[in-house]
Amino acid sequence: MAREPKIERFNQDVLSKYQIYNSIFMTLPFDKVTNTGVLLPLFKEVCDKGFAEKQTPTQIVENFFELYQHNPNDEEKNTLLFRFIQYIERQVVLFDAIEDAAFTKVNNMVGRGTLRSLKEEAAEKGLMSTMKEFLKTFKVRPTLTAHPTQFYPGTVLGIIRDLDKAIRVDDLLTIKRLLAQLGKTAFFKKEKPTPYDEAISLIWYLENVFYHSVSSIYNYIQQNVFDGETLDNDIINLGFWPGGDRDGNPFVTTEITLKVAEKLKTSILSNYYKDIRKLKRKITFGELPEKINDLEHQLYQNIYYPSKDSVFTLASFEAELAAIRVALIDEHNSLYLKDLDGLINKVNLFGFHFGTLDIRQDSRVHHNVITEIIKEVTAAGLGIFPDNYEELSEDEQMKILSKVSASVKPEDLKDDMARATIGSIYAMKKIQAENGERGANRYIISNNGSAKNVLETFSMVNMCGWENPTLDIIPLFETVPDLEVADKVMEQLYTNPQYLAHLKRRGMKQTIMLGFSDGTKDGGYLMANWGIFKAKEALTEMSRNHGIKVVFFDGRGGPPARGGGKTNQFYASLGPTIEDEEIQMTVQGQTISSNFGTIDSCQYNLEQLLGAGISNELFTNPTKIIKEENRETMQELADISYKTYSDFKAHEKFLPYLERMSTLKFYAKANIGSRPSKRGSSSELKFGDLRAIPFVGSWSQLKQNVPGFFGVGTAIKAFEDKGEFDKVLTLYKDSIFFRTLLDNSMMSLTKSFFELTAYMQKDPEFGPFWDIIHKEYLLTKRLLLKVSGFDELMENEPVGKASIQIRESIVLPLLTIQQYALKKIQDMQRTGEIDKDTFEVYEKMVTRSLFGNINASRNSA
């Protein structure tokens, strides 16, 4: 029997079940306000009708109270609105759990882009040997970050997981209990999490999801592509940022870094311990039980009573498992060999480190640290730097930086930041000694704009007495100007004798990170993506000319405005002009829970990423190569879009609008992440201090999604106006890359809802500015439909669109409440009549509304 269309499976297994379970949820008595569950659907109806009739959020809320409440006072009104927020937050959780439970029914786990599908296609076309050779070196590396784009505390994530299981089997009694539990479980965090708290939250995914799905994929490839042969390539390895990402986070200390590394080690050992205990129940013959008992004991000791004198190392663990394997084959007819091989594969994949802890810091911090170190070591007469270093030319300084060799210890330094920065390098050495080289072997430099930035970091590494350091230095290019010179910066490094010697020791491989989030914030949607594409091309060509394998590490967020959207499709669109032996990317916030939150979704999405790489290598597609005439069109579109966005960004009302009309400042009050919500300590808002997440998030909360489309419509209209629209159509038809960009922009437009903020059009100060945004939205929507030939946005993605529509419908009352509270705050500030207690209530209302709105966007990637 043929499978039903995907949209029908979605309607049956997601939409219908949500309607059923939501009706149960709405009848559960878990709050002190009578009939909240009955009133919320009525409020939703008033919102729908009100926006259709062009009412303001304030009018909608007041109309609701007039229709369904008997002269409530302000306290009663606010109490009910908070209860609505409480219900809606949990409706989003319920929908998440239902989507998770239906994942394997809605998505074809052996369909297009999966390993089984690609293997069959390769076999049919006689390309199995090519596929095999490719998989000997190709890798996918998701790096989990603690960037705060997800608001679920660990307790709620646990409920989602339990709901998922109960919904899969329609266990109504358990579902009711879990929904009742959900109703009483707090979402709001009274205190900001520490970096260690964030690490613990994400290690949960490593232990419960990635450990199983990554090894399952590896086992499949080993058995079905390599016919059981030993595979000397981990294929999927994991990166980890919480506890190592110091960029703008003063709370990440050397002690935290070491503590997180220790937790990663004990976590992976705990998973091995569970697997050893399972093996112990099966391998009960010969002399093997004694060997397994000994491994069980050693794992237990190293988890709960670790000792510096322990002789239990990764090498000894691997050797013992290998000895058991030989005995199983030689003496016991390979009984339970597959189970043992599964554990051996996990040990090869995860070692004693689980995920590689990356260290990251800003280049400007490094420069200040170097300046302080030079002052101190010069004053101490250590002779590491010449006395006139600051007076030398940049070229002369770079020569000195590349040749530095010393032993400077953190305790030798007086400056706090210098101590912390040098301390982080010593921490990497310590982690490698205890967790293996893969424990921490990457140092990332944010805001990298020059070769000197890299050599300053290189010199600090060499100051730590680390001979032939086993780490990679990774520059992160973020802004449009930095992307334009990235290849020239790297060529300076490749021709530097000392840095080249370092690369030779590291296998002539250079990892380069590119920032989609800050790139979009800086240059707008089209220019950021095109700028990164061109930078990758230039870096690929130049690196190949120097005999260096370049690896690109993409700093991607969840929504299209931060490099998210259809990630797998994006990688599948890259052609041979871009090095693609590895796919490395950050995964953060709701993208972790939506794409990698369950074993099924994690395995599916990792396979899709692997499939993108395999497809690029095996199956030639001419639409992946952008023709010269199309490149000219793309460049002109990007240039026009960039100017449009830059002019918009320079508008005198741009920052005041964000500061006073959006939720920007409320991110700092939400206690969702350990990192401050902006750079710098100035009370005055500066564009350069804005972080990408609250910046993009604030536009999302307004349902305007500016970073995902602004400038796109104007750029295409320029071609329409001069009678060259056919050039855009040709680019769209010929280039998968461009089609993917427009598809992702459509997602941003689909999630926009200008009726929510239409009241701002009449605002005496910000009305004209709101008009600018709205007109660009309408223009972009019209022209994207014209280019694509669609009658409606996301016409080619009915399931994705349906999921978005349901989620947007769920949170519409929440958005209405948030705008109502924001308007109350704005009115008080403008009149100067501020009642402190009332003001704080409305601020809390706005902040609490952040949670559900962001969580509802988890399908953004």
PDB file of C-alpha atoms in Angstrom, residues 91-283:
ATOM      1  CA  GLN A  91       0.274  24.362  24.348  1.00  0.00           C
ATOM      2  CA  VAL A  92       3.516  24.916  22.444  1.00  0.00           C
ATOM      3  CA  VAL A  93       5.174  22.151  24.485  1.00  0.00           C
ATOM      4  CA  LEU A  94       2.288  19.819  23.701  1.00  0.00           C
ATOM      5  CA  PHE A  95       2.594  20.539  19.987  1.00  0.00           C
ATOM      6  CA  ASP A  96       6.363  19.956  20.165  1.00  0.00           C
ATOM      7  CA  ALA A  97       5.817  16.568  21.788  1.00  0.00           C
ATOM      8  CA  ILE A  98       3.179  15.550  19.224  1.00  0.00           C
ATOM      9  CA  GLU A  99       5.441  16.538  16.317  1.00  0.00           C
ATOM     10  CA  ASP A 100       8.300  14.570  17.884  1.00  0.00           C
ATOM     11  CA  ALA A 101       6.093  11.510  18.366  1.00  0.00           C
ATOM     12  CA  ALA A 102       4.908  11.636  14.749  1.00  0.00           C
ATOM     13  CA  PHE A 103       8.365  12.222  13.270  1.00  0.00           C
ATOM     14  CA  THR A 104       8.855   8.757  11.790  1.00  0.00           C
ATOM     15  CA  LYS A 105       5.316   8.715  10.401  1.00  0.00           C
ATOM     16  CA  VAL A 106       5.509  12.124   8.750  1.00  0.00           C
ATOM     17  CA  ASN A 107       9.092  11.769   7.491  1.00  0.00           C
ATOM     18  CA  ASN A 108      10.271   8.891   5.341  1.00  0.00           C
ATOM     19  CA  MET A 109      13.220   7.511   7.326  1.00  0.00           C
ATOM     20  CA  VAL A 110      14.545   5.636   4.285  1.00  0.00           C
ATOM     21  CA  GLY A 111      13.526   8.204   1.679  1.00  0.00           C
ATOM     22  CA  ARG A 112      15.358  10.851  -0.314  1.00  0.00           C
ATOM     23  CA  GLY A 113      18.619  12.035   1.253  1.00  0.00           C
ATOM     24  CA  THR A 114      18.861   9.164   3.745  1.00  0.00           C
ATOM     25  CA  LEU A 115      21.782   6.756   3.741  1.00  0.00           C
ATOM     26  CA  ARG A 116      19.742   3.794   2.523  1.00  0.00           C
ATOM     27  CA  SER A 117      18.347   5.812  -0.387  1.00  0.00           C
ATOM     28  CA  LEU A 118      21.788   7.152  -1.353  1.00  0.00           C
ATOM     29  CA  LYS A 119      23.376   3.708  -1.089  1.00  0.00           C
ATOM     30  CA  GLU A 120      20.729   2.236  -3.401  1.00  0.00           C
ATOM     31  CA  GLU A 121      21.168   5.077  -5.890  1.00  0.00           C
ATOM     32  CA  ALA A 122      24.964   4.700  -5.798  1.00  0.00           C
ATOM     33  CA  ALA A 123      24.654   0.941  -6.360  1.00  0.00           C
ATOM     34  CA  GLU A 124      22.303   1.431  -9.319  1.00  0.00           C
ATOM     35  CA  LYS A 125      24.741   3.857 -10.954  1.00  0.00           C
ATOM     36  CA  GLY A 126      27.844   1.766 -10.221  1.00  0.00           C
ATOM     37  CA  LEU A 127      29.239   4.354  -7.832  1.00  0.00           C
ATOM     38  CA  MET A 128      29.627   2.273  -4.650  1.00  0.00           C
ATOM     39  CA  SER A 129      33.433   2.346  -4.794  1.00  0.00           C
ATOM     40  CA  THR A 130      33.326   6.146  -5.209  1.00  0.00           C
ATOM     41  CA  MET A 131      30.954   6.450  -2.264  1.00  0.00           C
ATOM     42  CA  LYS A 132      33.219   4.226  -0.189  1.00  0.00           C
ATOM     43  CA  GLU A 133      36.315   6.314  -0.962  1.00  0.00           C
ATOM     44  CA  PHE A 134      34.442   9.527  -0.147  1.00  0.00           C
ATOM     45  CA  LEU A 135      33.283   8.229   3.235  1.00  0.00           C
ATOM     46  CA  LYS A 136      36.863   7.385   4.190  1.00  0.00           C
ATOM     47  CA  THR A 137      37.508  11.108   4.695  1.00  0.00           C
ATOM     48  CA  PHE A 138      34.160  12.957   4.740  1.00  0.00           C
ATOM     49  CA  LYS A 139      32.928  14.225   8.114  1.00  0.00           C
ATOM     50  CA  VAL A 140      29.935  16.007   9.577  1.00  0.00           C
ATOM     51  CA  ARG A 141      30.492  18.015  12.752  1.00  0.00           C
ATOM     52  CA  PRO A 142      27.525  19.552  14.595  1.00  0.00           C
ATOM     53  CA  THR A 143      28.723  21.810  17.415  1.00  0.00           C
ATOM     54  CA  LEU A 144      26.257  22.390  20.242  1.00  0.00           C
ATOM     55  CA  THR A 145      26.222  25.945  21.568  1.00  0.00           C
ATOM     56  CA  ALA A 146      24.458  27.499  24.520  1.00  0.00           C
ATOM     57  CA  HIS A 147      23.276  30.528  22.574  1.00  0.00           C
ATOM     58  CA  PRO A 148      19.926  31.342  24.189  1.00  0.00           C
ATOM     59  CA  THR A 149      17.314  30.744  21.511  1.00  0.00           C
ATOM     60  CA  GLN A 150      15.439  28.074  23.457  1.00  0.00           C
ATOM     61  CA  PHE A 151      13.687  28.736  26.712  1.00  0.00           C
ATOM     62  CA  TYR A 152      12.825  25.273  27.984  1.00  0.00           C
ATOM     63  CA  PRO A 153      14.329  24.365  31.345  1.00  0.00           C
ATOM     64  CA  GLY A 154      15.527  20.782  31.769  1.00  0.00           C
ATOM     65  CA  THR A 155      12.383  19.747  33.631  1.00  0.00           C
ATOM     66  CA  VAL A 156      10.213  20.753  30.675  1.00  0.00           C
ATOM     67  CA  LEU A 157      12.490  18.978  28.188  1.00  0.00           C
ATOM     68  CA  GLY A 158      12.025  15.831  30.273  1.00  0.00           C
ATOM     69  CA  ILE A 159       8.238  16.199  30.095  1.00  0.00           C
ATOM     70  CA  ILE A 160       8.421  16.641  26.299  1.00  0.00           C
ATOM     71  CA  ARG A 161      10.408  13.406  26.076  1.00  0.00           C
ATOM     72  CA  ASP A 162       7.922  11.519  28.276  1.00  0.00           C
ATOM     73  CA  LEU A 163       4.962  12.961  26.365  1.00  0.00           C
ATOM     74  CA  ASP A 164       6.577  11.869  23.125  1.00  0.00           C
ATOM     75  CA  LYS A 165       6.734   8.272  24.363  1.00  0.00           C
ATOM     76  CA  ALA A 166       3.170   8.299  25.708  1.00  0.00           C
ATOM     77  CA  ILE A 167       1.722   9.876  22.553  1.00  0.00           C
ATOM     78  CA  ARG A 168       3.391   7.281  20.339  1.00  0.00           C
ATOM     79  CA  VAL A 169       1.296   4.572  22.029  1.00  0.00           C
ATOM     80  CA  ASP A 170      -1.773   6.742  22.810  1.00  0.00           C
ATOM     81  CA  ASP A 171      -1.389   6.148  26.553  1.00  0.00           C
ATOM     82  CA  LEU A 172      -4.152   8.557  27.554  1.00  0.00           C
ATOM     83  CA  LEU A 173      -3.781   8.125  31.335  1.00  0.00           C
ATOM     84  CA  THR A 174      -0.053   8.913  31.232  1.00  0.00           C
ATOM     85  CA  ILE A 175      -0.655  11.801  28.839  1.00  0.00           C
ATOM     86  CA  LYS A 176      -3.201  13.347  31.224  1.00  0.00           C
ATOM     87  CA  ARG A 177      -0.791  13.038  34.146  1.00  0.00           C
ATOM     88  CA  LEU A 178       2.043  14.564  32.154  1.00  0.00           C
ATOM     89  CA  LEU A 179      -0.149  17.433  30.988  1.00  0.00           C
ATOM     90  CA  ALA A 180      -1.147  18.070  34.600  1.00  0.00           C
ATOM     91  CA  GLN A 181       2.532  17.945  35.590  1.00  0.00           C
ATOM     92  CA  LEU A 182       3.335  20.319  32.757  1.00  0.00           C
ATOM     93  CA  GLY A 183       0.713  22.757  33.994  1.00  0.00           C
ATOM     94  CA  LYS A 184       2.397  22.969  37.381  1.00  0.00           C
ATOM     95  CA  THR A 185       6.038  22.997  36.236  1.00  0.00           C
ATOM     96  CA  ALA A 186       7.724  26.398  36.115  1.00  0.00           C
ATOM     97  CA  PHE A 187       9.081  27.736  32.831  1.00  0.00           C
ATOM     98  CA  PHE A 188      10.553  30.943  34.145  1.00  0.00           C
ATOM     99  CA  LYS A 189      14.048  30.877  35.631  1.00  0.00           C
ATOM    100  CA  LYS A 190      14.465  33.105  38.675  1.00  0.00           C
ATOM    101  CA  GLU A 191      18.224  33.265  38.170  1.00  0.00           C
ATOM    102  CA  LYS A 192      20.405  33.295  35.082  1.00  0.00           C
ATOM    103  CA  PRO A 193      21.998  29.928  34.391  1.00  0.00           C
ATOM    104  CA  THR A 194      25.735  29.589  34.817  1.00  0.00           C
ATOM    105  CA  PRO A 195      27.835  28.351  31.884  1.00  0.00           C
ATOM    106  CA  TYR A 196      28.099  25.049  33.749  1.00  0.00           C
ATOM    107  CA  ASP A 197      24.285  24.852  33.990  1.00  0.00           C
ATOM    108  CA  GLU A 198      24.117  25.364  30.225  1.00  0.00           C
ATOM    109  CA  ALA A 199      26.678  22.634  29.685  1.00  0.00           C
ATOM    110  CA  ILE A 200      24.697  20.196  31.825  1.00  0.00           C
ATOM    111  CA  SER A 201      21.545  20.939  29.810  1.00  0.00           C
ATOM    112  CA  LEU A 202      23.264  20.178  26.507  1.00  0.00           C
ATOM    113  CA  ILE A 203      25.174  17.147  27.784  1.00  0.00           C
ATOM    114  CA  TRP A 204      21.720  15.628  28.287  1.00  0.00           C
ATOM    115  CA  TYR A 205      21.377  15.585  24.470  1.00  0.00           C
ATOM    116  CA  LEU A 206      24.804  13.994  24.097  1.00  0.00           C
ATOM    117  CA  GLU A 207      23.969  11.235  26.570  1.00  0.00           C
ATOM    118  CA  ASN A 208      20.390  10.515  25.513  1.00  0.00           C
ATOM    119  CA  VAL A 209      20.314  11.311  21.793  1.00  0.00           C
ATOM    120  CA  PHE A 210      23.619  11.752  19.965  1.00  0.00           C
ATOM    121  CA  TYR A 211      25.284   8.777  21.683  1.00  0.00           C
ATOM    122  CA  HIS A 212      22.682   6.474  20.136  1.00  0.00           C
ATOM    123  CA  SER A 213      21.959   8.115  16.779  1.00  0.00           C
ATOM    124  CA  VAL A 214      25.580   8.831  15.809  1.00  0.00           C
ATOM    125  CA  SER A 215      26.672   5.283  16.601  1.00  0.00           C
ATOM    126  CA  SER A 216      23.658   3.875  14.750  1.00  0.00           C
ATOM    127  CA  ILE A 217      24.626   5.801  11.588  1.00  0.00           C
ATOM    128  CA  TYR A 218      28.261   4.735  11.921  1.00  0.00           C
ATOM    129  CA  ASN A 219      27.258   1.088  12.372  1.00  0.00           C
ATOM    130  CA  TYR A 220      25.036   1.236   9.277  1.00  0.00           C
ATOM    131  CA  ILE A 221      27.830   2.685   7.136  1.00  0.00           C
ATOM    132  CA  GLN A 222      30.360   0.173   8.430  1.00  0.00           C
ATOM    133  CA  GLN A 223      28.078  -2.811   7.805  1.00  0.00           C
ATOM    134  CA  ASN A 224      26.355  -1.740   4.583  1.00  0.00           C
ATOM    135  CA  VAL A 225      28.936   0.345   2.746  1.00  0.00           C
ATOM    136  CA  PHE A 226      32.182  -1.138   4.057  1.00  0.00           C
ATOM    137  CA  ASP A 227      30.858  -4.700   4.528  1.00  0.00           C
ATOM    138  CA  GLY A 228      31.978  -4.879   8.138  1.00  0.00           C
ATOM    139  CA  GLU A 229      35.542  -3.654   7.535  1.00  0.00           C
ATOM    140  CA  THR A 230      37.231  -1.438  10.091  1.00  0.00           C
ATOM    141  CA  LEU A 231      36.527   2.188   9.162  1.00  0.00           C
ATOM    142  CA  ASP A 232      39.317   4.610  10.027  1.00  0.00           C
ATOM    143  CA  ASN A 233      37.107   7.694   9.976  1.00  0.00           C
ATOM    144  CA  ASP A 234      34.616   8.708  12.651  1.00  0.00           C
ATOM    145  CA  ILE A 235      32.372  10.363   9.976  1.00  0.00           C
ATOM    146  CA  ILE A 236      30.384  12.239  12.631  1.00  0.00           C
ATOM    147  CA  ASN A 237      32.147  13.997  15.461  1.00  0.00           C
ATOM    148  CA  LEU A 238      30.673  16.432  17.940  1.00  0.00           C
ATOM    149  CA  GLY A 239      31.722  19.899  19.020  1.00  0.00           C
ATOM    150  CA  PHE A 240      30.735  21.608  22.267  1.00  0.00           C
ATOM    151  CA  TRP A 241      30.834  25.309  23.220  1.00  0.00           C
ATOM    152  CA  PRO A 242      29.304  25.712  26.710  1.00  0.00           C
ATOM    153  CA  GLY A 243      32.158  26.205  29.149  1.00  0.00           C
ATOM    154  CA  GLY A 244      34.634  27.106  26.407  1.00  0.00           C
ATOM    155  CA  ASP A 245      32.966  30.025  24.599  1.00  0.00           C
ATOM    156  CA  ARG A 246      34.453  33.077  26.327  1.00  0.00           C
ATOM    157  CA  ASP A 247      33.403  35.598  23.671  1.00  0.00           C
ATOM    158  CA  GLY A 248      31.544  38.279  25.598  1.00  0.00           C
ATOM    159  CA  ASN A 249      30.866  35.960  28.520  1.00  0.00           C
ATOM    160  CA  PRO A 250      32.802  36.958  31.658  1.00  0.00           C
ATOM    161  CA  PHE A 251      31.287  34.005  33.514  1.00  0.00           C
ATOM    162  CA  VAL A 252      33.279  31.424  31.526  1.00  0.00           C
ATOM    163  CA  THR A 253      36.419  30.949  33.595  1.00  0.00           C
ATOM    164  CA  THR A 254      39.295  28.482  33.425  1.00  0.00           C
ATOM    165  CA  GLU A 255      37.730  26.626  36.346  1.00  0.00           C
ATOM    166  CA  ILE A 256      34.420  26.347  34.473  1.00  0.00           C
ATOM    167  CA  THR A 257      36.194  25.091  31.337  1.00  0.00           C
ATOM    168  CA  LEU A 258      37.960  22.342  33.300  1.00  0.00           C
ATOM    169  CA  LYS A 259      34.791  21.456  35.172  1.00  0.00           C
ATOM    170  CA  VAL A 260      32.818  21.068  31.925  1.00  0.00           C
ATOM    171  CA  ALA A 261      35.575  18.917  30.409  1.00  0.00           C
ATOM    172  CA  GLU A 262      35.505  16.700  33.482  1.00  0.00           C
ATOM    173  CA  LYS A 263      31.709  16.394  33.205  1.00  0.00           C
ATOM    174  CA  LEU A 264      31.957  15.465  29.509  1.00  0.00           C
ATOM    175  CA  LYS A 265      34.372  12.679  30.434  1.00  0.00           C
ATOM    176  CA  THR A 266      32.287  11.271  33.280  1.00  0.00           C
ATOM    177  CA  SER A 267      29.176  11.460  31.059  1.00  0.00           C
ATOM    178  CA  ILE A 268      30.680   9.359  28.284  1.00  0.00           C
ATOM    179  CA  LEU A 269      32.109   6.905  30.807  1.00  0.00           C
ATOM    180  CA  SER A 270      28.618   6.610  32.328  1.00  0.00           C
ATOM    181  CA  ASN A 271      27.189   5.674  28.942  1.00  0.00           C
ATOM    182  CA  TYR A 272      29.939   3.087  28.435  1.00  0.00           C
ATOM    183  CA  TYR A 273      29.194   1.743  31.912  1.00  0.00           C
ATOM    184  CA  LYS A 274      25.526   1.195  31.009  1.00  0.00           C
ATOM    185  CA  ASP A 275      26.537  -0.625  27.819  1.00  0.00           C
ATOM    186  CA  ILE A 276      29.083  -2.788  29.638  1.00  0.00           C
ATOM    187  CA  ARG A 277      26.380  -3.836  32.106  1.00  0.00           C
ATOM    188  CA  LYS A 278      24.146  -4.831  29.164  1.00  0.00           C
ATOM    189  CA  LEU A 279      27.009  -6.870  27.662  1.00  0.00           C
ATOM    190  CA  LYS A 280      27.587  -8.506  31.039  1.00  0.00           C
ATOM    191  CA  ARG A 281      24.083 -10.022  30.869  1.00  0.00           C
ATOM    192  CA  LYS A 282      24.876 -11.569  27.475  1.00  0.00           C
ATOM    193  CA  ILE A 283      28.522 -12.601  27.587  1.00  0.00           C
TER     194      ILE A 283
END
